[in-house]
Short mmCIF file of C-alpha atoms in Angstrom, two decimals:
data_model
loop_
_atom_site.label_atom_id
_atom_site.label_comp_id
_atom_site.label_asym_id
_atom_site.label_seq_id
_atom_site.Cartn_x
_atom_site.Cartn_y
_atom_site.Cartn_z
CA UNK A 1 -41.66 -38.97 -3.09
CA UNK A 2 -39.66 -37.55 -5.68
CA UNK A 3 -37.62 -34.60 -4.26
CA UNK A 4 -35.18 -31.60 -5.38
CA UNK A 5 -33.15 -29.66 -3.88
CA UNK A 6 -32.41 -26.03 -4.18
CA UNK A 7 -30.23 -23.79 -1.94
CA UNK A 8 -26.94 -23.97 0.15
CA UNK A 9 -25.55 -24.76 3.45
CA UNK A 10 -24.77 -28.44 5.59
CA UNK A 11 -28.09 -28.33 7.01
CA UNK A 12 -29.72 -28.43 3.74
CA UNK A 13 -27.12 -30.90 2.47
CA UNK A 14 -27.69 -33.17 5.91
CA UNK A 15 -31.28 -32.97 4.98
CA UNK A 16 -31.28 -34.48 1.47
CA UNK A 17 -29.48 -37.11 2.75
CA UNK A 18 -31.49 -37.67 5.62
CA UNK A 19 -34.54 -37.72 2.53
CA UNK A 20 -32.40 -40.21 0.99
CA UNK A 21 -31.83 -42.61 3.49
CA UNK A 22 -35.92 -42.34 4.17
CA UNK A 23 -36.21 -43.87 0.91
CA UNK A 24 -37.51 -40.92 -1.19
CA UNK A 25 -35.70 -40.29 -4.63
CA UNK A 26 -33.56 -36.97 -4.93
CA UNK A 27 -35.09 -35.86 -8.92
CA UNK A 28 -32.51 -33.32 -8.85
CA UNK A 29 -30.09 -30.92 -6.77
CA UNK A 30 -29.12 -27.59 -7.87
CA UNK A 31 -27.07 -24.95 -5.81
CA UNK A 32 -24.89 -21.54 -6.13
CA UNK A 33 -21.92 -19.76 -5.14
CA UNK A 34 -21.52 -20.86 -1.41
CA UNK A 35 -20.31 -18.50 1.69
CA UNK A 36 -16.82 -19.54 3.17
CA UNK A 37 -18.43 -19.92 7.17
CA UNK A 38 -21.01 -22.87 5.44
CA UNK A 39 -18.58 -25.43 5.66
CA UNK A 40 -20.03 -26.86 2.28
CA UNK A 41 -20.22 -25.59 -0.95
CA UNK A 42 -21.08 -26.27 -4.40
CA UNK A 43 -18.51 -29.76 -4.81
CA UNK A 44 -20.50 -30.69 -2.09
CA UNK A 45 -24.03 -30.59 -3.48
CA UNK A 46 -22.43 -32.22 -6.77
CA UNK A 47 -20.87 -35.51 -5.02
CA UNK A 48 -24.45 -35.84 -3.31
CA UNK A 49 -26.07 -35.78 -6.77
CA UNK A 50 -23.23 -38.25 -8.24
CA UNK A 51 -23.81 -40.57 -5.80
CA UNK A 52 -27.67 -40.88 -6.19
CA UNK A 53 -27.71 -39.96 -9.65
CA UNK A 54 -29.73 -36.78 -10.03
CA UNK A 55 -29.07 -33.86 -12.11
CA UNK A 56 -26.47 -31.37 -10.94
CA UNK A 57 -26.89 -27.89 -11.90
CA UNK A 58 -25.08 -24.65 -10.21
CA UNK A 59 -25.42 -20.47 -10.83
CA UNK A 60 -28.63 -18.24 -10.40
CA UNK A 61 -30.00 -19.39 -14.43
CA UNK A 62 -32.56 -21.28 -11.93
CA UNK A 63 -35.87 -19.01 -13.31
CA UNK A 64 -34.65 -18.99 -16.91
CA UNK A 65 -36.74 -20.41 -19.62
CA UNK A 66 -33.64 -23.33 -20.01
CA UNK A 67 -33.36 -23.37 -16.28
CA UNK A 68 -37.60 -24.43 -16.21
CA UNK A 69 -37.44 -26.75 -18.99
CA UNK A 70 -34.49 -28.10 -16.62
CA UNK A 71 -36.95 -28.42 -13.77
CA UNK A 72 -39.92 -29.52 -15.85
CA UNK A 73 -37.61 -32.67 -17.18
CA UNK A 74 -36.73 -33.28 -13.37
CA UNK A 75 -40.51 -33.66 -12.80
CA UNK A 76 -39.94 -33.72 -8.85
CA UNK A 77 -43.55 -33.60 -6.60
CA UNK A 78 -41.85 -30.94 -4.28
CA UNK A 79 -38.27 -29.18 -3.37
CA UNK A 80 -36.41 -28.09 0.06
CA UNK A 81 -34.35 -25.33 -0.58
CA UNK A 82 -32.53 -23.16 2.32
CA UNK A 83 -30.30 -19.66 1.47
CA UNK A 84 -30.85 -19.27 -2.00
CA UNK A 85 -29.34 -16.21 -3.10
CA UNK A 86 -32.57 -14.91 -4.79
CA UNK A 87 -36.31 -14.72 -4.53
CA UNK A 88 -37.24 -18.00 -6.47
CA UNK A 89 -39.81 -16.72 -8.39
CA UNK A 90 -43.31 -17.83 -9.09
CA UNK A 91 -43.08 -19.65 -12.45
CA UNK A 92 -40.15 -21.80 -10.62
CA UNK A 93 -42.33 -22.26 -7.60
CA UNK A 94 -45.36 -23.56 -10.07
CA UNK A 95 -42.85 -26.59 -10.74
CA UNK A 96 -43.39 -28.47 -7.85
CA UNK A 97 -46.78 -29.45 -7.33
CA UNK A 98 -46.30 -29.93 -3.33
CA UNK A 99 -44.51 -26.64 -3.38
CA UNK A 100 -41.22 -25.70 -2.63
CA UNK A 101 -40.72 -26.09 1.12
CA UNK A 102 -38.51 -23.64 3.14
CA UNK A 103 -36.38 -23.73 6.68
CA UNK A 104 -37.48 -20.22 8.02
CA UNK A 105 -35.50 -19.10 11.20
CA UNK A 106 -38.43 -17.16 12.76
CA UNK A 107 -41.90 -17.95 14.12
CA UNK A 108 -43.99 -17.71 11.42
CA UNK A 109 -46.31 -15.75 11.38
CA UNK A 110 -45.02 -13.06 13.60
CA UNK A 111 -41.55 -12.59 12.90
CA UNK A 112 -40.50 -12.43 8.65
CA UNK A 113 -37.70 -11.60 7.00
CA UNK A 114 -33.84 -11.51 7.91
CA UNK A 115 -31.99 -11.91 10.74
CA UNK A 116 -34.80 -13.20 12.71
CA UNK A 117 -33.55 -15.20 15.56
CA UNK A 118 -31.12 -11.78 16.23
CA UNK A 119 -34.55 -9.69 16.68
CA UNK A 120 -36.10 -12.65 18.71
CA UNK A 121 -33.41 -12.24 21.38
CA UNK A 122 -33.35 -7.99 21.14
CA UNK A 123 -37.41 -8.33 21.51
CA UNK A 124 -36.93 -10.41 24.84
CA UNK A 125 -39.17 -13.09 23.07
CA UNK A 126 -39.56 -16.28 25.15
CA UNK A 127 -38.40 -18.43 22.22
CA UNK A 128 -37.41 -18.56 18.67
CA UNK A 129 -38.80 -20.21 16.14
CA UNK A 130 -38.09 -22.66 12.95
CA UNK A 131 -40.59 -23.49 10.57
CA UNK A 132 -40.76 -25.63 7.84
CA UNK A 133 -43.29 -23.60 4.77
CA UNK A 134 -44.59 -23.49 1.61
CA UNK A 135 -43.08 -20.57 -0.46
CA UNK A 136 -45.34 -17.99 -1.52
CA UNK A 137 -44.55 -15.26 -3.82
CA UNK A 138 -44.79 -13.34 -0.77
CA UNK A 139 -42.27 -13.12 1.75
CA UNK A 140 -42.22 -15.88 4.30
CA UNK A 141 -46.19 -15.96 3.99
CA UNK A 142 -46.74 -19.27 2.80
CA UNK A 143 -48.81 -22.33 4.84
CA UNK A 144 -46.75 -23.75 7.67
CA UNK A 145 -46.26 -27.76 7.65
CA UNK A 146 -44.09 -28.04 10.89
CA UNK A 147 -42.93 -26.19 13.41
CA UNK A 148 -40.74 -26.19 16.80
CA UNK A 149 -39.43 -23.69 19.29
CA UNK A 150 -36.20 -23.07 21.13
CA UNK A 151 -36.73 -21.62 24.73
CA UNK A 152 -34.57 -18.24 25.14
CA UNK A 153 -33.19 -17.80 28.22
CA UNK A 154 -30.71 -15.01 29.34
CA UNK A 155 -28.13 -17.25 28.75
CA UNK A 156 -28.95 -18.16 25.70
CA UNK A 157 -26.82 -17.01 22.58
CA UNK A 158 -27.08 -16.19 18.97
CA UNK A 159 -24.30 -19.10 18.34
CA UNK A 160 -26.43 -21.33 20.67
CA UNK A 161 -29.63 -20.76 18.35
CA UNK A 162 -27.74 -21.38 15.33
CA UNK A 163 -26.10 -24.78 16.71
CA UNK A 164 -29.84 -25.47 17.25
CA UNK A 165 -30.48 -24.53 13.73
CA UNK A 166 -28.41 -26.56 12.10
CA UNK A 167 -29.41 -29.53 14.33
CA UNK A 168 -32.79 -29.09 13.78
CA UNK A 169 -33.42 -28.57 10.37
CA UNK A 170 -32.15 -31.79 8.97
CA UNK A 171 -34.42 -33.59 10.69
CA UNK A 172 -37.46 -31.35 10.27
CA UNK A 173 -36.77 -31.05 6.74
CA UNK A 174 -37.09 -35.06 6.20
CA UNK A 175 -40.05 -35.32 8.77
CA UNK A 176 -42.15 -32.87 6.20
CA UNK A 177 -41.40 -34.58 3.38
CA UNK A 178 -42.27 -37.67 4.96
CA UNK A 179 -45.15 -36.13 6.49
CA UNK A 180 -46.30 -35.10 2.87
CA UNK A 181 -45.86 -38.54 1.73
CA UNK A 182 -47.91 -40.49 4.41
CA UNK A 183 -50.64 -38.02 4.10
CA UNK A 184 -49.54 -37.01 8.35
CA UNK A 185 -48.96 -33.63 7.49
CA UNK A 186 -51.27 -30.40 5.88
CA UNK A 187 -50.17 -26.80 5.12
CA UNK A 188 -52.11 -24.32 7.81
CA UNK A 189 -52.19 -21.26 6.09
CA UNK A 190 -50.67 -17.49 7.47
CA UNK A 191 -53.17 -15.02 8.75
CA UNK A 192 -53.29 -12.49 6.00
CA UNK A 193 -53.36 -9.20 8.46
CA UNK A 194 -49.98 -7.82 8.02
CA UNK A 195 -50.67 -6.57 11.91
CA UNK A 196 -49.83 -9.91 13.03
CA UNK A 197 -46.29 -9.83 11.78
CA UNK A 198 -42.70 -8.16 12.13
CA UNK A 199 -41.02 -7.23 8.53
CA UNK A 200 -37.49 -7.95 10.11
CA UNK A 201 -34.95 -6.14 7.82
CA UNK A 202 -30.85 -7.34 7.86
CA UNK A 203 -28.73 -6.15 10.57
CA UNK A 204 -25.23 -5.49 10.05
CA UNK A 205 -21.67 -5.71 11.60
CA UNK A 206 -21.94 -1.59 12.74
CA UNK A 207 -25.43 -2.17 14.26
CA UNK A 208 -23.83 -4.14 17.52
CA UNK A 209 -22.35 -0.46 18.66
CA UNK A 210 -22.52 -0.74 22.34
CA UNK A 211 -25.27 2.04 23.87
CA UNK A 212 -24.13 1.99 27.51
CA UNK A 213 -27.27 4.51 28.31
CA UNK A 214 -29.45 1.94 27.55
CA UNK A 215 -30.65 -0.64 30.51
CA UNK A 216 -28.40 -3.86 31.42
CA UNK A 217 -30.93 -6.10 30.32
CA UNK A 218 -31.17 -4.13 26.80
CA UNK A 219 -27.01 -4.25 26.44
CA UNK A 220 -26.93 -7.74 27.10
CA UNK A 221 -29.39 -8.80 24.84
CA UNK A 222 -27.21 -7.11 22.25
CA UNK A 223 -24.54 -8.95 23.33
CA UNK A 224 -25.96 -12.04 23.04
CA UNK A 225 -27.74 -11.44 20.15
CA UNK A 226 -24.26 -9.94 18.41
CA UNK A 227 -21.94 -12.55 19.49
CA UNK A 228 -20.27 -15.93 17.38
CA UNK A 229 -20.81 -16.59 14.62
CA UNK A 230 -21.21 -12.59 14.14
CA UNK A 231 -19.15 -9.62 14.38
CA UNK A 232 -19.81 -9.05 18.29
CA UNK A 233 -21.11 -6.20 20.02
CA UNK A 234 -18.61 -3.66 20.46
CA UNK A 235 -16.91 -0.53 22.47
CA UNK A 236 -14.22 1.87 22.72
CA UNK A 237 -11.73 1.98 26.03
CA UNK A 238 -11.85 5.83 26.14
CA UNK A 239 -12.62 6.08 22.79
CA UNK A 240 -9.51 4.07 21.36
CA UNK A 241 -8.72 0.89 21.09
CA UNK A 242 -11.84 -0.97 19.91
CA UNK A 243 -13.41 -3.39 22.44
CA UNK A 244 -15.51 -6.48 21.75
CA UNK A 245 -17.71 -7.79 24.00
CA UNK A 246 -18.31 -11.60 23.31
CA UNK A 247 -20.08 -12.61 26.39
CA UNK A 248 -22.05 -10.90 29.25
CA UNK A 249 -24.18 -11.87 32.45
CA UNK A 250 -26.16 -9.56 34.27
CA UNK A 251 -25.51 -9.02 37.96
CA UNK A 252 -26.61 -6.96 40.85
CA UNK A 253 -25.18 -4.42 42.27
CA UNK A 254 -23.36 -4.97 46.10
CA UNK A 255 -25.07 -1.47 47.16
CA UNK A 256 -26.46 1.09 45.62
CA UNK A 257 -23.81 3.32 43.24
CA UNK A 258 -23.63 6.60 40.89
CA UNK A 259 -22.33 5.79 37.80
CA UNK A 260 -21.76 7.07 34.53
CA UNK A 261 -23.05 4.70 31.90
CA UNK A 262 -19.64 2.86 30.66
CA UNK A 263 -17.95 3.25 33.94
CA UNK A 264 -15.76 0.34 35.04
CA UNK A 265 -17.42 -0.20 38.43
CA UNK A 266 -15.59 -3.51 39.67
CA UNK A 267 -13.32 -6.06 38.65
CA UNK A 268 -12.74 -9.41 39.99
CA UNK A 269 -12.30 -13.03 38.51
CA UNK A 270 -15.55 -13.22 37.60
CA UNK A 271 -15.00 -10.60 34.99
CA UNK A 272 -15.35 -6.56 34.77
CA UNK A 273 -18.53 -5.07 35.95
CA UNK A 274 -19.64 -1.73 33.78
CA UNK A 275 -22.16 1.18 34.76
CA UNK A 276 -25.60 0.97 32.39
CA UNK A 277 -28.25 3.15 32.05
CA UNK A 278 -30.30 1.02 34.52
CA UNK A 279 -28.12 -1.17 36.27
CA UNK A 280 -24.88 -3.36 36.28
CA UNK A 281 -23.87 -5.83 33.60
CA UNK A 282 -20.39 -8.12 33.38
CA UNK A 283 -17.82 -8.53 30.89
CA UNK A 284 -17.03 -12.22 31.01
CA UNK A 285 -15.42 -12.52 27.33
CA UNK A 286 -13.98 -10.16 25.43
CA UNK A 287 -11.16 -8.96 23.14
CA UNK A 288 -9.48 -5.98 22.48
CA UNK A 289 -8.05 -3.97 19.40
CA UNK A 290 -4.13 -4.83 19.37
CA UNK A 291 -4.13 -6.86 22.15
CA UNK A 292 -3.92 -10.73 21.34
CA UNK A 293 -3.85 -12.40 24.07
CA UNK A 294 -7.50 -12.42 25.92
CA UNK A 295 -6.13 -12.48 29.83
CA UNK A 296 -4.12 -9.18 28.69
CA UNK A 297 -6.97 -7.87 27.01
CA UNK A 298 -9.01 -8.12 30.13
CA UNK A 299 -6.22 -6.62 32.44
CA UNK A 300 -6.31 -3.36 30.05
CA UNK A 301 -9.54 -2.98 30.33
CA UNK A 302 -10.12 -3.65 34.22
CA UNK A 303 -6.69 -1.43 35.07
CA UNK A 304 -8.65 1.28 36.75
CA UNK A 305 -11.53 1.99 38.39
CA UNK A 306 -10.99 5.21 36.49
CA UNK A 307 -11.53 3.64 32.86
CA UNK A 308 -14.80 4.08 30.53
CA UNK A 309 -16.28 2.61 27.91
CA UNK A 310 -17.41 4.72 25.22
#
């Protein structure tokens, strides 16, 4: 199978060598301007293609009428691509007669979009998703090749489903294409009613704002899905210093209580218990605004039974 590869990040670069070492032929490998938390970037993607001899090509020119005549010569049967910083459009999809195959954090069909595996663990859901599909010119909507889950637990954290990520795709990647190849694996198409799924739009850094009126259950999931490699869910001690919360566990209350939400309630070595809406929930990791050192940090905030969080 003749393969290229379009997009960024290690696991896409851990793939086509995985494809590689199957014994498939990389036709060509063409990237952009990488972010600095991918630990790769675009000398990466060019030693790969030195090293097995395939075309090297970086920048967004990828739908250009040079950039297709590019592809055309490359005459690959399909592509993997992962994070490309644009919709790849359908004249660049119509290259690859297998398609151009994605890594989609989400379970397809329900949940589409960005930030998926962030509104997998605010929805509760069970698990999260990663599927390997066919683009369409549609938004995640093309046929699904191969799929697995991760089970989410209340433990479970954002940093723990992208470790899973990056572990996962590699290998999924390589076992599509040599799915394709062996004739193993077929595309099962999307449902088309748009009832089915979840348009999940980007989050950002200000959307992890603590609401302490909401339930424990609802805080902590915004915890965990908030925490490393993101910005963190975050506070105020009595509306100053800015307080991040890295890492939470729900716990039960000793006896019944009155409260306001944010109320300190109880502090101990296990960490700082704080007042909900519904409930109890523990600070086990956090830092705060001008305060380096974490122990300190903790102290601060667990002073006084009188202290809020706001």
């Amino acid at each position: 199978m003749r393969v290229a590869v379009i997009g960024r990040t290690r696991p896409l670069l851990e793939a086509a060598r995985r494809i590689v070492g199957a014994g498939h032929t990389l036709g060509l490998v063409w990237t952009c301007r990488a972010e600095p938390f991918y630990r790769c970037d675009e000398a990466h993607f060019q030693a790969l293609a030195e090293t097995v001899g395939a075309p090297f090509f970086s920048g967004l020119d990828i739908a250009t009428p040079q950039g297709l005549e590019r592809l055309r010569l490359a005459a690959c049967d399909v592509a993997i691509s992962a994070n490309w910083l644009t919709v790849l459009r359908p004249e660049v999809l119509a290259q690859f007669p297998l398609g151009i195959l994605n890594a989609h954090a989400g379970d397809l069909p329900r949940y589409r979009g960005n930030a998926c595996p962030n509104w997998a663990i605010l929805n509760g859901e069970p698990h999260v998703g990663l599927c390997i599909h066919q683009m369409a010119e549609d938004l995640d909507s093309g046929p699904v090749l191969l799929r697995e889950h991760l089970p989410l637990t209340d433990d479970t954290f954002i940093g723990d489903v992208y470790a899973w990520l990056e572990d996962r795709i590699p290998f999924m990647f390589a076992d599509t294409i040599d799915g394709l190849a062996s004739g193993r694996l077929s595309p099962v198409g999307q449902p088309d009613d748009p009832a089915v799924s979840l348009r999940c739009h980007p989050r950002r850094p200000e959307d992890g704002k603590i609401d302490w009126t909401r339930p424990a259950t609802e805080v902590h999931r915004l915890v965990r899905a908030s925490s490393r490699p993101f910005d963190g869910a975050f506070t105020t001690l009595e509306g100053r210093e800015r307080l991040t919360v890295w890492r939470t566990t729900l716990v039960q209350a000793p006896s019944p209580f009155l409260a306001v939400p944010g109320q300190v309630c109880r502090v101990s070595n296990a960490g700082i218990d704080v007042a909900c809406g519904e409930g109890l929930i523990r600070l086990t990791e956090l830092s705060l605004e001008g305060e380096p050192d974490a122990r300190r940090a903790s102290a601060l905030v667990g002073a006084s039974l009188r202290n809020r969080l706001i």
